[in-house]
Short mmCIF file of N, CA and C in Angstrom, two decimals:
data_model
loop_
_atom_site.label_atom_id
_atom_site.label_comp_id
_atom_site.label_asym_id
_atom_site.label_seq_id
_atom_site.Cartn_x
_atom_site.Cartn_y
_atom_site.Cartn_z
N UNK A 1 98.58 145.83 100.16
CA UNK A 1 97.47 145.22 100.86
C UNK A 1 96.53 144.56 99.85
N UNK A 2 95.87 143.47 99.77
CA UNK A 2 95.54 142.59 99.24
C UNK A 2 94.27 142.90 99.26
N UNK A 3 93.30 143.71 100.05
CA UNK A 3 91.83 144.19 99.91
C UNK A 3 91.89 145.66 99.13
N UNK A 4 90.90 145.30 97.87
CA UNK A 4 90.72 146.40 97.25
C UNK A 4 89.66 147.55 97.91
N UNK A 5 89.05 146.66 98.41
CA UNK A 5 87.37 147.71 98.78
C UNK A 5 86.49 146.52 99.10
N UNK A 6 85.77 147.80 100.14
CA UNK A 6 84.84 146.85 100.95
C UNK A 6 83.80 147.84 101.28
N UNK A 7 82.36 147.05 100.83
CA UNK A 7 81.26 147.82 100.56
C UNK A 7 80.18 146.93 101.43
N UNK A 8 79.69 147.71 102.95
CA UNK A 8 78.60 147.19 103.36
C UNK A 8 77.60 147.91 102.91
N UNK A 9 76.21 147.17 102.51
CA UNK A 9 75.03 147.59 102.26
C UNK A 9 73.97 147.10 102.99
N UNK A 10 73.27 148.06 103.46
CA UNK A 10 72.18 147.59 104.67
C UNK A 10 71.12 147.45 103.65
N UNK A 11 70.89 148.04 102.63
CA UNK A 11 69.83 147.61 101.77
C UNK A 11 69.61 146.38 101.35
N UNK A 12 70.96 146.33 100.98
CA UNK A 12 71.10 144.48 100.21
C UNK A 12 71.28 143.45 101.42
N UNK A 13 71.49 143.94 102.88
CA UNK A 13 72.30 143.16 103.79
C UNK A 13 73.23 142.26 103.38
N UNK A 14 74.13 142.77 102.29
CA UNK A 14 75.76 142.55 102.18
C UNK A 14 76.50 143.34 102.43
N UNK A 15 78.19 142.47 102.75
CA UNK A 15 79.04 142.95 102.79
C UNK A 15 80.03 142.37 101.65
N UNK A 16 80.66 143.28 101.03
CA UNK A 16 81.47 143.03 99.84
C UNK A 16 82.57 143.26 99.96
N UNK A 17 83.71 142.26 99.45
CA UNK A 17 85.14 142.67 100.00
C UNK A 17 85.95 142.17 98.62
N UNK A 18 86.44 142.93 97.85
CA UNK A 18 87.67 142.24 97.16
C UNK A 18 89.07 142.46 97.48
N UNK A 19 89.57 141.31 96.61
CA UNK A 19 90.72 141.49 97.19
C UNK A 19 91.23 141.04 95.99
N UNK A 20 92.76 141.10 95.70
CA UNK A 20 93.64 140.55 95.34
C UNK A 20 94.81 140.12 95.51
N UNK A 21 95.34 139.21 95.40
CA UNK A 21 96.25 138.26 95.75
C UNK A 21 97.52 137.90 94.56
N UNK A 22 98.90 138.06 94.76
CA UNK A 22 100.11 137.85 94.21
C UNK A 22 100.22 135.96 94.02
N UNK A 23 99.42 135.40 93.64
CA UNK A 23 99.65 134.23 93.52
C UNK A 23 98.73 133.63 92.84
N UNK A 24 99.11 132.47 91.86
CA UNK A 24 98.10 131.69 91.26
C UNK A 24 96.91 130.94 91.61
N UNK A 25 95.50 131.23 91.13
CA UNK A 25 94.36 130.76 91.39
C UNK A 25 94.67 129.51 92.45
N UNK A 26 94.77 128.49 91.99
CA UNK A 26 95.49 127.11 93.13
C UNK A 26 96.04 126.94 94.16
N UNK A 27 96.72 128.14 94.18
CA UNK A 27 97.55 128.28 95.65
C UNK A 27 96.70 128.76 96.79
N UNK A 28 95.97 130.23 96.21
CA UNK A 28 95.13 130.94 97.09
C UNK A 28 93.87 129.89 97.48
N UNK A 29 93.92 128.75 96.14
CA UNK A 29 92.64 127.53 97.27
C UNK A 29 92.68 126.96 98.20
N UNK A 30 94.64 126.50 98.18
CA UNK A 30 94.73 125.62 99.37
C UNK A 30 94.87 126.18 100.61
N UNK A 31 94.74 127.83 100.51
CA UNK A 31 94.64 128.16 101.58
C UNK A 31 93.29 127.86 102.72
N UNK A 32 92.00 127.83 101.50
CA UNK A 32 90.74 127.56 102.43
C UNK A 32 91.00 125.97 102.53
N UNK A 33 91.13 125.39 101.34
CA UNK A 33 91.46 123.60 101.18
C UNK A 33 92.01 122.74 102.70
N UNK A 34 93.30 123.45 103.35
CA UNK A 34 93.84 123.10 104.03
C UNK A 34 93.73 123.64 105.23
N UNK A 35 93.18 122.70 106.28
CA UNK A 35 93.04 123.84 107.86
C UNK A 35 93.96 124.05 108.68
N UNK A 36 95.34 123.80 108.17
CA UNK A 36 96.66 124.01 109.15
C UNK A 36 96.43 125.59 108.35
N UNK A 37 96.55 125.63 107.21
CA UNK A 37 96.75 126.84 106.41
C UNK A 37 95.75 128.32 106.30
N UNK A 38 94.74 127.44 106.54
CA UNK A 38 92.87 128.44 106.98
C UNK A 38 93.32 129.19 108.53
N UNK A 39 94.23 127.70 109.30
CA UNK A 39 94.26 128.71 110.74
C UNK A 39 94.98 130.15 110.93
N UNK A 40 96.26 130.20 109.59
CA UNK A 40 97.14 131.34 109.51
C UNK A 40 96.69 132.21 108.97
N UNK A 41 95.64 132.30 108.30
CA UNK A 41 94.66 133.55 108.20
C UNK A 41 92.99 133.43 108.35
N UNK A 42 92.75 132.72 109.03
CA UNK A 42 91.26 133.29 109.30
C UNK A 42 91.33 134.03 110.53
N UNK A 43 90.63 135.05 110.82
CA UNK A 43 90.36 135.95 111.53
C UNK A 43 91.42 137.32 111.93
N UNK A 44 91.30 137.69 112.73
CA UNK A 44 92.55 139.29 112.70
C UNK A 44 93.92 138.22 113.01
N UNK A 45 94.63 139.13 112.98
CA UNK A 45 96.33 138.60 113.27
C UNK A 45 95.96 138.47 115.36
N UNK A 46 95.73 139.12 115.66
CA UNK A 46 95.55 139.13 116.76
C UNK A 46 94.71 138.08 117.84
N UNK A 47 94.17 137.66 117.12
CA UNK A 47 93.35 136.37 117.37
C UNK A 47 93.12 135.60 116.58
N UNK A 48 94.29 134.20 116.39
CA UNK A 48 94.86 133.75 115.94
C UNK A 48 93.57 132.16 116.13
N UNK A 49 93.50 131.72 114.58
CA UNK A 49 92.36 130.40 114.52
C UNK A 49 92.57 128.86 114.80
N UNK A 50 91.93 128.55 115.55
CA UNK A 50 92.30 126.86 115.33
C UNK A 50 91.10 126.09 114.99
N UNK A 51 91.48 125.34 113.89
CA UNK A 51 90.22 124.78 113.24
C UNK A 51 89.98 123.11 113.56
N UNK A 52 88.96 122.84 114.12
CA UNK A 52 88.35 121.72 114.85
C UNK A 52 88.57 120.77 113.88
N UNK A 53 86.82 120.92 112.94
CA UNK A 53 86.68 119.99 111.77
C UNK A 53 86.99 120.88 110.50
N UNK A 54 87.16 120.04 109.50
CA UNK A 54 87.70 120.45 108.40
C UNK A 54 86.79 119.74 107.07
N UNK A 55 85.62 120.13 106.72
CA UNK A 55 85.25 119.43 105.85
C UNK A 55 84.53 120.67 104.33
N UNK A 56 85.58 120.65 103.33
CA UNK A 56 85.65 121.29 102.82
C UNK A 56 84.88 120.56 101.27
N UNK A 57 83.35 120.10 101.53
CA UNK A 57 82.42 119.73 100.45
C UNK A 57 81.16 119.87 101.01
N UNK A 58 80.39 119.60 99.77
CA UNK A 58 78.94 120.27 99.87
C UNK A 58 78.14 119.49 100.76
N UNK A 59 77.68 119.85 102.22
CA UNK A 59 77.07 119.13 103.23
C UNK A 59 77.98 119.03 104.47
N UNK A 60 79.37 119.77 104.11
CA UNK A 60 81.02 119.71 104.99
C UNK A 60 80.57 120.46 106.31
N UNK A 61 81.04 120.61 107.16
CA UNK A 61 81.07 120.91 108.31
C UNK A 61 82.55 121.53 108.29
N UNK A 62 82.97 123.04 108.67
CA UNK A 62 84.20 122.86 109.29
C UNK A 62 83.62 124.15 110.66
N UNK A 63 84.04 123.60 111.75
CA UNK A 63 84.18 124.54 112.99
C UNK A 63 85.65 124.97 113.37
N UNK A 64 85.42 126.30 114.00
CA UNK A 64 86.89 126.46 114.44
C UNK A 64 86.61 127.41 115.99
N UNK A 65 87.74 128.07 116.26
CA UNK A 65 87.24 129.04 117.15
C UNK A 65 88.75 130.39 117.39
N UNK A 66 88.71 131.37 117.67
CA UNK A 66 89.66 131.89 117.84
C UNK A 66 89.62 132.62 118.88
N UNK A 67 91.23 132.99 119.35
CA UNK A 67 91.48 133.17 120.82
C UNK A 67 92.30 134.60 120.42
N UNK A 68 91.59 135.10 122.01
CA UNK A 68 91.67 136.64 121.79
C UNK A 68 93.15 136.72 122.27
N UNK A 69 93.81 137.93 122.64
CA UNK A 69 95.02 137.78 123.16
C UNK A 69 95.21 137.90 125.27
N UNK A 70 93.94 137.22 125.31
CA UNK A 70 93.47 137.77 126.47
C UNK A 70 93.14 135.73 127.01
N UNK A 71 93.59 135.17 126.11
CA UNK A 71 93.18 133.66 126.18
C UNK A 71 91.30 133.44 125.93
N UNK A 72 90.42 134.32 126.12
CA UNK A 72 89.43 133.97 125.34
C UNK A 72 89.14 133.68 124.21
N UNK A 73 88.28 132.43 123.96
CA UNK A 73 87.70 132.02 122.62
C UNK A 73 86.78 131.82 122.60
N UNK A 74 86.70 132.26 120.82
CA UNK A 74 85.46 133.02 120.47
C UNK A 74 85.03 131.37 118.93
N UNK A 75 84.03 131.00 118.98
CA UNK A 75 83.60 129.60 118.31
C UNK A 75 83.26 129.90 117.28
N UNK A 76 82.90 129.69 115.73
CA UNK A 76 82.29 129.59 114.94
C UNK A 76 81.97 128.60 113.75
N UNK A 77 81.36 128.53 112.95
CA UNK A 77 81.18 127.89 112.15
C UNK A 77 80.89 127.66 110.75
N UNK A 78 81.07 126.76 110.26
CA UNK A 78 80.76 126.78 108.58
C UNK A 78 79.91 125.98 108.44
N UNK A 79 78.71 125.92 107.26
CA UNK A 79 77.82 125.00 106.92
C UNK A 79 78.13 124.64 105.03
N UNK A 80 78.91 124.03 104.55
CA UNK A 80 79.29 124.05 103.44
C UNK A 80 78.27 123.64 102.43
N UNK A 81 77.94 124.67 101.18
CA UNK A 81 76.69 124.45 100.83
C UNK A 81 77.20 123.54 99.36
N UNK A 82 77.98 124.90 98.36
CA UNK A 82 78.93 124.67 97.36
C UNK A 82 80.18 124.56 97.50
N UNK A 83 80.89 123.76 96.37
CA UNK A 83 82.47 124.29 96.30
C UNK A 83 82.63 123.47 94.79
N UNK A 84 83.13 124.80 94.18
CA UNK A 84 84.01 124.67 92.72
C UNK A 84 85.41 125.08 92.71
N UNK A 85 85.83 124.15 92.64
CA UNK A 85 87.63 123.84 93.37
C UNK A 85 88.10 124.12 91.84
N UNK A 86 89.12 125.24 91.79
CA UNK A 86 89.43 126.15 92.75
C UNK A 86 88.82 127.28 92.49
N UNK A 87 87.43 127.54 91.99
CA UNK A 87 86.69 128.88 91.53
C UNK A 87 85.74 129.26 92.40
N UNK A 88 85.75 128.62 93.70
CA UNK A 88 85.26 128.96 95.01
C UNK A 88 84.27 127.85 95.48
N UNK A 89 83.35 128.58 96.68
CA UNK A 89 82.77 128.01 97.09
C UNK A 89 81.31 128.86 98.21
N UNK A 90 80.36 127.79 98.32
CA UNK A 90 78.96 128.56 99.49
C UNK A 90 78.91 128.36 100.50
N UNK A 91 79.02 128.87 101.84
CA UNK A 91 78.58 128.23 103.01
C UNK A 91 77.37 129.07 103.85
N UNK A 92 77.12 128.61 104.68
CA UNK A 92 76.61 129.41 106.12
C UNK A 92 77.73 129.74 106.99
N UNK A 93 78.07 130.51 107.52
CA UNK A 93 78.70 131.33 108.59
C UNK A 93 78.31 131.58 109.57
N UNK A 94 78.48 131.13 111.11
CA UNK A 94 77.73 131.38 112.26
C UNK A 94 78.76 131.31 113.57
N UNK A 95 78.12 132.11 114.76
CA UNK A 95 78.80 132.14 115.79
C UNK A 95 78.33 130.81 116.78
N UNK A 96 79.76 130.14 117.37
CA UNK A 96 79.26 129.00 117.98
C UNK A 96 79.72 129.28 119.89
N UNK A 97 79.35 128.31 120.18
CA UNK A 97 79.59 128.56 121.70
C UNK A 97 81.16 127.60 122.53
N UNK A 98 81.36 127.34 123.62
CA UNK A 98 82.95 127.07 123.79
C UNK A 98 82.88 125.20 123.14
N UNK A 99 81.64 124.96 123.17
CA UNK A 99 81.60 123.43 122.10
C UNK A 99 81.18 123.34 121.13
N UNK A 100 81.38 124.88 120.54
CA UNK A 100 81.25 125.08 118.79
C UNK A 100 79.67 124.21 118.25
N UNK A 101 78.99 125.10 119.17
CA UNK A 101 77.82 124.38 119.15
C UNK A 101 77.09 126.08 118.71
N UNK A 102 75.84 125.98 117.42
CA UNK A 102 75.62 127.53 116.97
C UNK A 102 75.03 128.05 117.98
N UNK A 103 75.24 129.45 118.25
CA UNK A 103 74.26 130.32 118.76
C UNK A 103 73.29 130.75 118.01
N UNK A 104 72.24 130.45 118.37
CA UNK A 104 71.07 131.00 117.67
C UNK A 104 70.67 132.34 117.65
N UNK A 105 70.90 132.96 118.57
CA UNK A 105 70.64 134.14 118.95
C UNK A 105 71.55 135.31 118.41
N UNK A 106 72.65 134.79 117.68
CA UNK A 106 73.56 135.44 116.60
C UNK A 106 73.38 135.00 115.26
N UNK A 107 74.22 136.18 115.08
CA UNK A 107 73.35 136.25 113.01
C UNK A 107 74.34 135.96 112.31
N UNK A 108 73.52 134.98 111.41
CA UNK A 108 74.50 133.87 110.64
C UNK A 108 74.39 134.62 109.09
N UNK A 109 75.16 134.13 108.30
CA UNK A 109 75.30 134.67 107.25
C UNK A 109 75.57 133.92 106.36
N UNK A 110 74.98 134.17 105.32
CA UNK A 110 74.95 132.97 103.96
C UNK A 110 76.37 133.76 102.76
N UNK A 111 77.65 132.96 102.56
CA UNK A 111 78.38 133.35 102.22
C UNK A 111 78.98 132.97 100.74
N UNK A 112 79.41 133.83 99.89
CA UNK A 112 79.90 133.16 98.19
C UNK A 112 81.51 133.75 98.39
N UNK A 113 82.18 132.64 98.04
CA UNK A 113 83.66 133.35 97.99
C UNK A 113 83.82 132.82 96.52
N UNK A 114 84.65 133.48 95.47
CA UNK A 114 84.73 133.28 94.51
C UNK A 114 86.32 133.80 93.65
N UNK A 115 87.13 132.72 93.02
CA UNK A 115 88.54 133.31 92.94
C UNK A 115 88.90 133.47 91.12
N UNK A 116 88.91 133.93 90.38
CA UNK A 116 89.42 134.16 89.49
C UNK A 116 90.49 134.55 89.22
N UNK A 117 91.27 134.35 88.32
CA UNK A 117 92.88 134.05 87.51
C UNK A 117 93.19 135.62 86.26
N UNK A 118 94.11 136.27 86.92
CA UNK A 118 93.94 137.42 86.01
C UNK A 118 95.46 137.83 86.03
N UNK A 119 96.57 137.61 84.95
CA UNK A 119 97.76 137.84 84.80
C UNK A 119 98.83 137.21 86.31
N UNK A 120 98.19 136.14 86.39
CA UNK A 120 99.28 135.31 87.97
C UNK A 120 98.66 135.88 88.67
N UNK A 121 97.88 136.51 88.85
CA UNK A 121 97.28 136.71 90.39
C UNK A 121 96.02 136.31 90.43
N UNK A 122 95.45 136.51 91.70
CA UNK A 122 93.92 136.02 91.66
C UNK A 122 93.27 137.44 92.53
N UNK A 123 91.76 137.29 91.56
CA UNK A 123 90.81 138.14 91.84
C UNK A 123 89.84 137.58 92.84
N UNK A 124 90.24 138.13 93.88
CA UNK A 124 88.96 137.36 95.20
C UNK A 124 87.73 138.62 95.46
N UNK A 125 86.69 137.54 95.62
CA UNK A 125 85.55 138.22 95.93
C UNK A 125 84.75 137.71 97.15
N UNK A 126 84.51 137.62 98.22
CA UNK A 126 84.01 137.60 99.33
C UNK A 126 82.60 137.90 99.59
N UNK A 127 81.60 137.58 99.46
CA UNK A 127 80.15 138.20 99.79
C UNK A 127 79.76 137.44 100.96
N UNK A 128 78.86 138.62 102.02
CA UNK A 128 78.24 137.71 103.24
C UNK A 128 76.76 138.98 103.08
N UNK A 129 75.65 137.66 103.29
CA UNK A 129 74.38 138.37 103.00
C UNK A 129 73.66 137.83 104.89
N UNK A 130 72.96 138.49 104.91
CA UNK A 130 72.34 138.18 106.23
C UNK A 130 70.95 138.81 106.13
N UNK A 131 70.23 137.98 107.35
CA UNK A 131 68.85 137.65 107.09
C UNK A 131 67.85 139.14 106.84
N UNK A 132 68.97 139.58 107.57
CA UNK A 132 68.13 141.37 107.73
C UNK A 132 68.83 142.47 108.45
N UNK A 133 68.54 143.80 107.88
CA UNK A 133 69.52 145.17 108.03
C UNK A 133 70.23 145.07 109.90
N UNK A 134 69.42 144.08 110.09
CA UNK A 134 69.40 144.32 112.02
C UNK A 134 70.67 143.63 111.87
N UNK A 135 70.73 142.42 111.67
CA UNK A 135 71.90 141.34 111.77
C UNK A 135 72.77 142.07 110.99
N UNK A 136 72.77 142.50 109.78
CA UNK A 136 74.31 143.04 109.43
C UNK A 136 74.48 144.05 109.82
N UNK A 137 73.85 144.99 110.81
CA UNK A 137 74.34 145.89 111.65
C UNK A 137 74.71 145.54 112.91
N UNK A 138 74.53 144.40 113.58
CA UNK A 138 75.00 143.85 114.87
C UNK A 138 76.22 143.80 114.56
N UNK A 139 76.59 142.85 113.35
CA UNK A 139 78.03 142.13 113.14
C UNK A 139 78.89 143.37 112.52
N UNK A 140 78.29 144.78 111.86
CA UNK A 140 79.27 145.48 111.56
C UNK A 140 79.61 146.35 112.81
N UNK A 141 78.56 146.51 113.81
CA UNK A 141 79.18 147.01 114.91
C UNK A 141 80.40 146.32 115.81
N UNK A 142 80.29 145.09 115.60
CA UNK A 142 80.94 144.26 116.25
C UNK A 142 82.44 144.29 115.94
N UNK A 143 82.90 144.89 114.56
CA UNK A 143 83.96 145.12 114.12
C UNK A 143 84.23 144.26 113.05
N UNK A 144 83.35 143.06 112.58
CA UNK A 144 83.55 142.62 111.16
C UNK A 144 84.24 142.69 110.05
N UNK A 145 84.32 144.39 109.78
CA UNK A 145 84.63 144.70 108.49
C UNK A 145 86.30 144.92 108.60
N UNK A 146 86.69 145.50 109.80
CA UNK A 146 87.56 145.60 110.29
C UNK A 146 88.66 144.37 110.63
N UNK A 147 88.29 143.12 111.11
CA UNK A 147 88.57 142.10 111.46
C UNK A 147 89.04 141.18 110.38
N UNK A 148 87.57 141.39 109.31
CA UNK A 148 87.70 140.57 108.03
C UNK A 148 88.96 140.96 107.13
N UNK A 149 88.92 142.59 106.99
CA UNK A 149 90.11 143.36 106.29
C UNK A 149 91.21 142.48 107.01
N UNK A 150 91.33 142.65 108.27
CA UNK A 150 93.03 142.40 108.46
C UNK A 150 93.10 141.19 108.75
N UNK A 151 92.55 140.07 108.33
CA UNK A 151 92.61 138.73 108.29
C UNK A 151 92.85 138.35 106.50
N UNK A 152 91.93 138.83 105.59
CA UNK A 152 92.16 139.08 104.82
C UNK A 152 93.46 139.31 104.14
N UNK A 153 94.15 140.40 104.33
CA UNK A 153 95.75 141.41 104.70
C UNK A 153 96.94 140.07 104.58
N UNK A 154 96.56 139.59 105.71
CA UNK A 154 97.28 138.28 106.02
C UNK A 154 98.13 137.69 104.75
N UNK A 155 96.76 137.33 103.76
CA UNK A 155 97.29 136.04 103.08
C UNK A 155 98.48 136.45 102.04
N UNK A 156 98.68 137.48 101.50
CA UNK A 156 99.72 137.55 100.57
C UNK A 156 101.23 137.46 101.42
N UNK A 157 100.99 138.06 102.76
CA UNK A 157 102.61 137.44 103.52
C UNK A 157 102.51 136.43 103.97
N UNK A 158 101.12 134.89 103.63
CA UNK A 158 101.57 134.09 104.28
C UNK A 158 101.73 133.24 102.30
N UNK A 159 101.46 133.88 101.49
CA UNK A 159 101.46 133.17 100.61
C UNK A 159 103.05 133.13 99.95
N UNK A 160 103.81 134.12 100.77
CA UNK A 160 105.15 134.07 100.29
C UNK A 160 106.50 133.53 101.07
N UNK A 161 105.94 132.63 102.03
CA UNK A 161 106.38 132.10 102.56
C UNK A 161 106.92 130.45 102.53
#
Protein backbone atom coordinates (compact mmCIF):
# COMPACT_ATOMS: atom_id res chain seq x y z
CA UNK A 1 0.00 0.00 0.00
CA UNK A 2 1.36 3.18 -1.13
CA UNK A 3 0.18 5.42 2.10
CA UNK A 4 2.64 5.50 4.76
CA UNK A 5 0.66 7.48 7.49
CA UNK A 6 -1.81 9.84 7.89
CA UNK A 7 -1.92 12.40 10.59
CA UNK A 8 -5.06 14.66 11.20
CA UNK A 9 -4.45 17.60 13.46
CA UNK A 10 -7.22 19.75 14.75
CA UNK A 11 -4.67 22.05 16.20
CA UNK A 12 -2.92 22.78 13.00
CA UNK A 13 -6.29 22.05 10.97
CA UNK A 14 -4.23 19.62 8.80
CA UNK A 15 -4.39 16.57 7.40
CA UNK A 16 -1.13 14.79 6.44
CA UNK A 17 -0.80 11.86 4.24
CA UNK A 18 2.36 10.25 2.80
CA UNK A 19 2.75 8.06 0.58
CA UNK A 20 4.99 6.28 -1.58
CA UNK A 21 4.96 5.22 -4.91
CA UNK A 22 7.01 2.34 -7.13
CA UNK A 23 7.66 4.69 -9.93
CA UNK A 24 9.72 7.57 -11.12
CA UNK A 25 9.10 11.21 -10.00
CA UNK A 26 7.56 11.97 -13.83
CA UNK A 27 5.33 9.33 -14.09
CA UNK A 28 3.55 9.83 -10.70
CA UNK A 29 3.07 13.70 -12.33
CA UNK A 30 1.29 12.69 -15.20
CA UNK A 31 -0.94 11.20 -13.17
CA UNK A 32 -2.30 14.72 -11.73
CA UNK A 33 -0.93 16.31 -15.39
CA UNK A 34 -3.42 14.24 -17.26
CA UNK A 35 -7.33 14.11 -16.52
CA UNK A 36 -8.12 10.82 -18.34
CA UNK A 37 -5.42 9.57 -15.76
CA UNK A 38 -6.53 11.96 -12.44
CA UNK A 39 -10.07 10.22 -13.22
CA UNK A 40 -8.48 6.55 -12.36
CA UNK A 41 -7.54 7.64 -9.09
CA UNK A 42 -9.10 10.54 -7.65
CA UNK A 43 -11.45 9.66 -5.09
CA UNK A 44 -12.34 5.94 -3.46
CA UNK A 45 -12.39 3.04 -6.05
CA UNK A 46 -15.96 3.04 -5.46
CA UNK A 47 -16.83 6.27 -6.73
CA UNK A 48 -15.19 6.51 -9.63
CA UNK A 49 -14.08 10.54 -11.10
CA UNK A 50 -14.86 12.34 -14.15
CA UNK A 51 -13.05 15.41 -14.68
CA UNK A 52 -14.87 18.41 -16.47
CA UNK A 53 -12.03 21.07 -16.84
CA UNK A 54 -8.56 20.33 -16.71
CA UNK A 55 -6.36 23.22 -16.11
CA UNK A 56 -3.31 22.26 -14.50
CA UNK A 57 -1.39 26.06 -13.98
CA UNK A 58 -1.29 28.79 -11.68
CA UNK A 59 -4.86 30.60 -11.95
CA UNK A 60 -6.07 26.75 -13.63
CA UNK A 61 -9.37 25.71 -12.89
CA UNK A 62 -9.93 21.94 -12.92
CA UNK A 63 -13.62 20.68 -11.77
CA UNK A 64 -14.71 17.22 -11.64
CA UNK A 65 -17.38 15.28 -9.82
CA UNK A 66 -17.76 11.68 -8.69
CA UNK A 67 -20.48 9.14 -8.77
CA UNK A 68 -21.44 7.06 -5.98
CA UNK A 69 -22.36 3.48 -6.84
CA UNK A 70 -25.85 4.44 -6.32
CA UNK A 71 -25.56 6.86 -9.65
CA UNK A 72 -25.24 9.95 -7.39
CA UNK A 73 -22.76 12.73 -7.94
CA UNK A 74 -20.94 14.35 -5.77
CA UNK A 75 -19.02 17.94 -7.56
CA UNK A 76 -15.86 19.43 -6.64
CA UNK A 77 -13.23 21.57 -7.29
CA UNK A 78 -9.74 22.89 -7.74
CA UNK A 79 -8.47 26.49 -7.62
CA UNK A 80 -4.82 26.13 -8.91
CA UNK A 81 -2.58 28.41 -7.02
CA UNK A 82 1.16 26.78 -7.72
CA UNK A 83 2.68 24.10 -9.79
CA UNK A 84 6.44 23.00 -9.97
CA UNK A 85 6.29 20.30 -12.60
CA UNK A 86 7.13 17.63 -11.50
CA UNK A 87 7.94 18.67 -7.66
CA UNK A 88 4.29 19.45 -7.13
CA UNK A 89 1.90 21.82 -6.83
CA UNK A 90 -0.99 24.49 -4.58
CA UNK A 91 -4.52 24.60 -4.95
CA UNK A 92 -7.89 25.31 -3.16
CA UNK A 93 -10.07 22.27 -2.80
CA UNK A 94 -13.84 22.65 -2.55
CA UNK A 95 -17.20 20.96 -2.73
CA UNK A 96 -19.28 21.97 -5.82
CA UNK A 97 -22.91 21.51 -6.65
CA UNK A 98 -24.51 19.21 -9.82
CA UNK A 99 -22.99 22.43 -12.10
CA UNK A 100 -19.77 22.24 -10.25
CA UNK A 101 -20.59 25.47 -9.11
CA UNK A 102 -18.75 25.92 -5.11
CA UNK A 103 -20.73 25.42 -2.17
CA UNK A 104 -20.10 27.90 0.13
CA UNK A 105 -21.45 26.48 2.93
CA UNK A 106 -18.74 23.59 2.73
CA UNK A 107 -15.22 23.74 3.81
CA UNK A 108 -12.69 24.28 1.38
CA UNK A 109 -9.23 23.56 1.91
CA UNK A 110 -6.00 25.09 0.90
CA UNK A 111 -3.82 22.19 -0.41
CA UNK A 112 0.38 21.44 -1.04
CA UNK A 113 1.09 18.19 -2.79
CA UNK A 114 4.67 17.70 -3.13
CA UNK A 115 6.75 14.64 -4.95
CA UNK A 116 10.27 13.82 -4.40
CA UNK A 117 12.71 11.18 -6.13
CA UNK A 118 14.30 8.69 -3.68
CA UNK A 119 16.02 5.37 -5.19
CA UNK A 120 13.10 5.05 -8.38
CA UNK A 121 10.43 5.75 -6.35
CA UNK A 122 8.72 8.81 -5.30
CA UNK A 123 8.10 10.32 -1.91
CA UNK A 124 4.53 11.92 -1.88
CA UNK A 125 3.33 14.28 0.54
CA UNK A 126 -0.24 15.53 0.55
CA UNK A 127 -1.22 18.43 3.00
CA UNK A 128 -4.90 19.92 3.30
CA UNK A 129 -5.18 22.87 5.88
CA UNK A 130 -8.65 24.34 6.51
CA UNK A 131 -9.98 27.48 7.78
CA UNK A 132 -10.74 26.08 11.29
CA UNK A 133 -10.89 22.89 13.79
CA UNK A 134 -14.85 22.99 12.81
CA UNK A 135 -14.24 22.46 9.00
CA UNK A 136 -11.61 19.79 9.39
CA UNK A 137 -13.83 18.03 11.63
CA UNK A 138 -16.91 18.18 9.30
CA UNK A 139 -14.77 16.71 6.41
CA UNK A 140 -13.07 14.09 8.76
CA UNK A 141 -16.42 12.99 9.84
CA UNK A 142 -17.48 12.78 6.48
CA UNK A 143 -14.96 10.02 5.83
CA UNK A 144 -12.07 12.00 4.13
CA UNK A 145 -9.30 10.29 5.56
CA UNK A 146 -10.69 7.15 4.69
CA UNK A 147 -11.68 7.98 1.08
CA UNK A 148 -8.39 9.89 0.50
CA UNK A 149 -6.36 6.60 1.77
CA UNK A 150 -8.10 4.39 -0.72
CA UNK A 151 -7.96 6.67 -3.62
CA UNK A 152 -4.59 7.26 -2.82
CA UNK A 153 -4.01 3.01 -2.67
CA UNK A 154 -5.07 3.20 -6.24
CA UNK A 155 -2.14 4.69 -7.92
CA UNK A 156 0.66 2.12 -7.69
CA UNK A 157 -1.87 -0.60 -9.50
CA UNK A 158 -2.73 1.95 -11.88
CA UNK A 159 0.90 2.92 -12.32
CA UNK A 160 1.70 -0.63 -13.43
CA UNK A 161 -0.36 -0.90 -15.93
Amino acid sequence: MPVIDVTPDLDARTITINAEFAAPIERVWQIYADPRQLEKIWGPPTYPATVVDHELKPGGKVTYYMTSPDGEKFGGYWKVETVDEPRGFTFLDGFADADLNPLTDMPESRNAYTFAEKDDKTLATYISTYDSAEALQKVLDMGVVEGASSAINQIDDFLKV
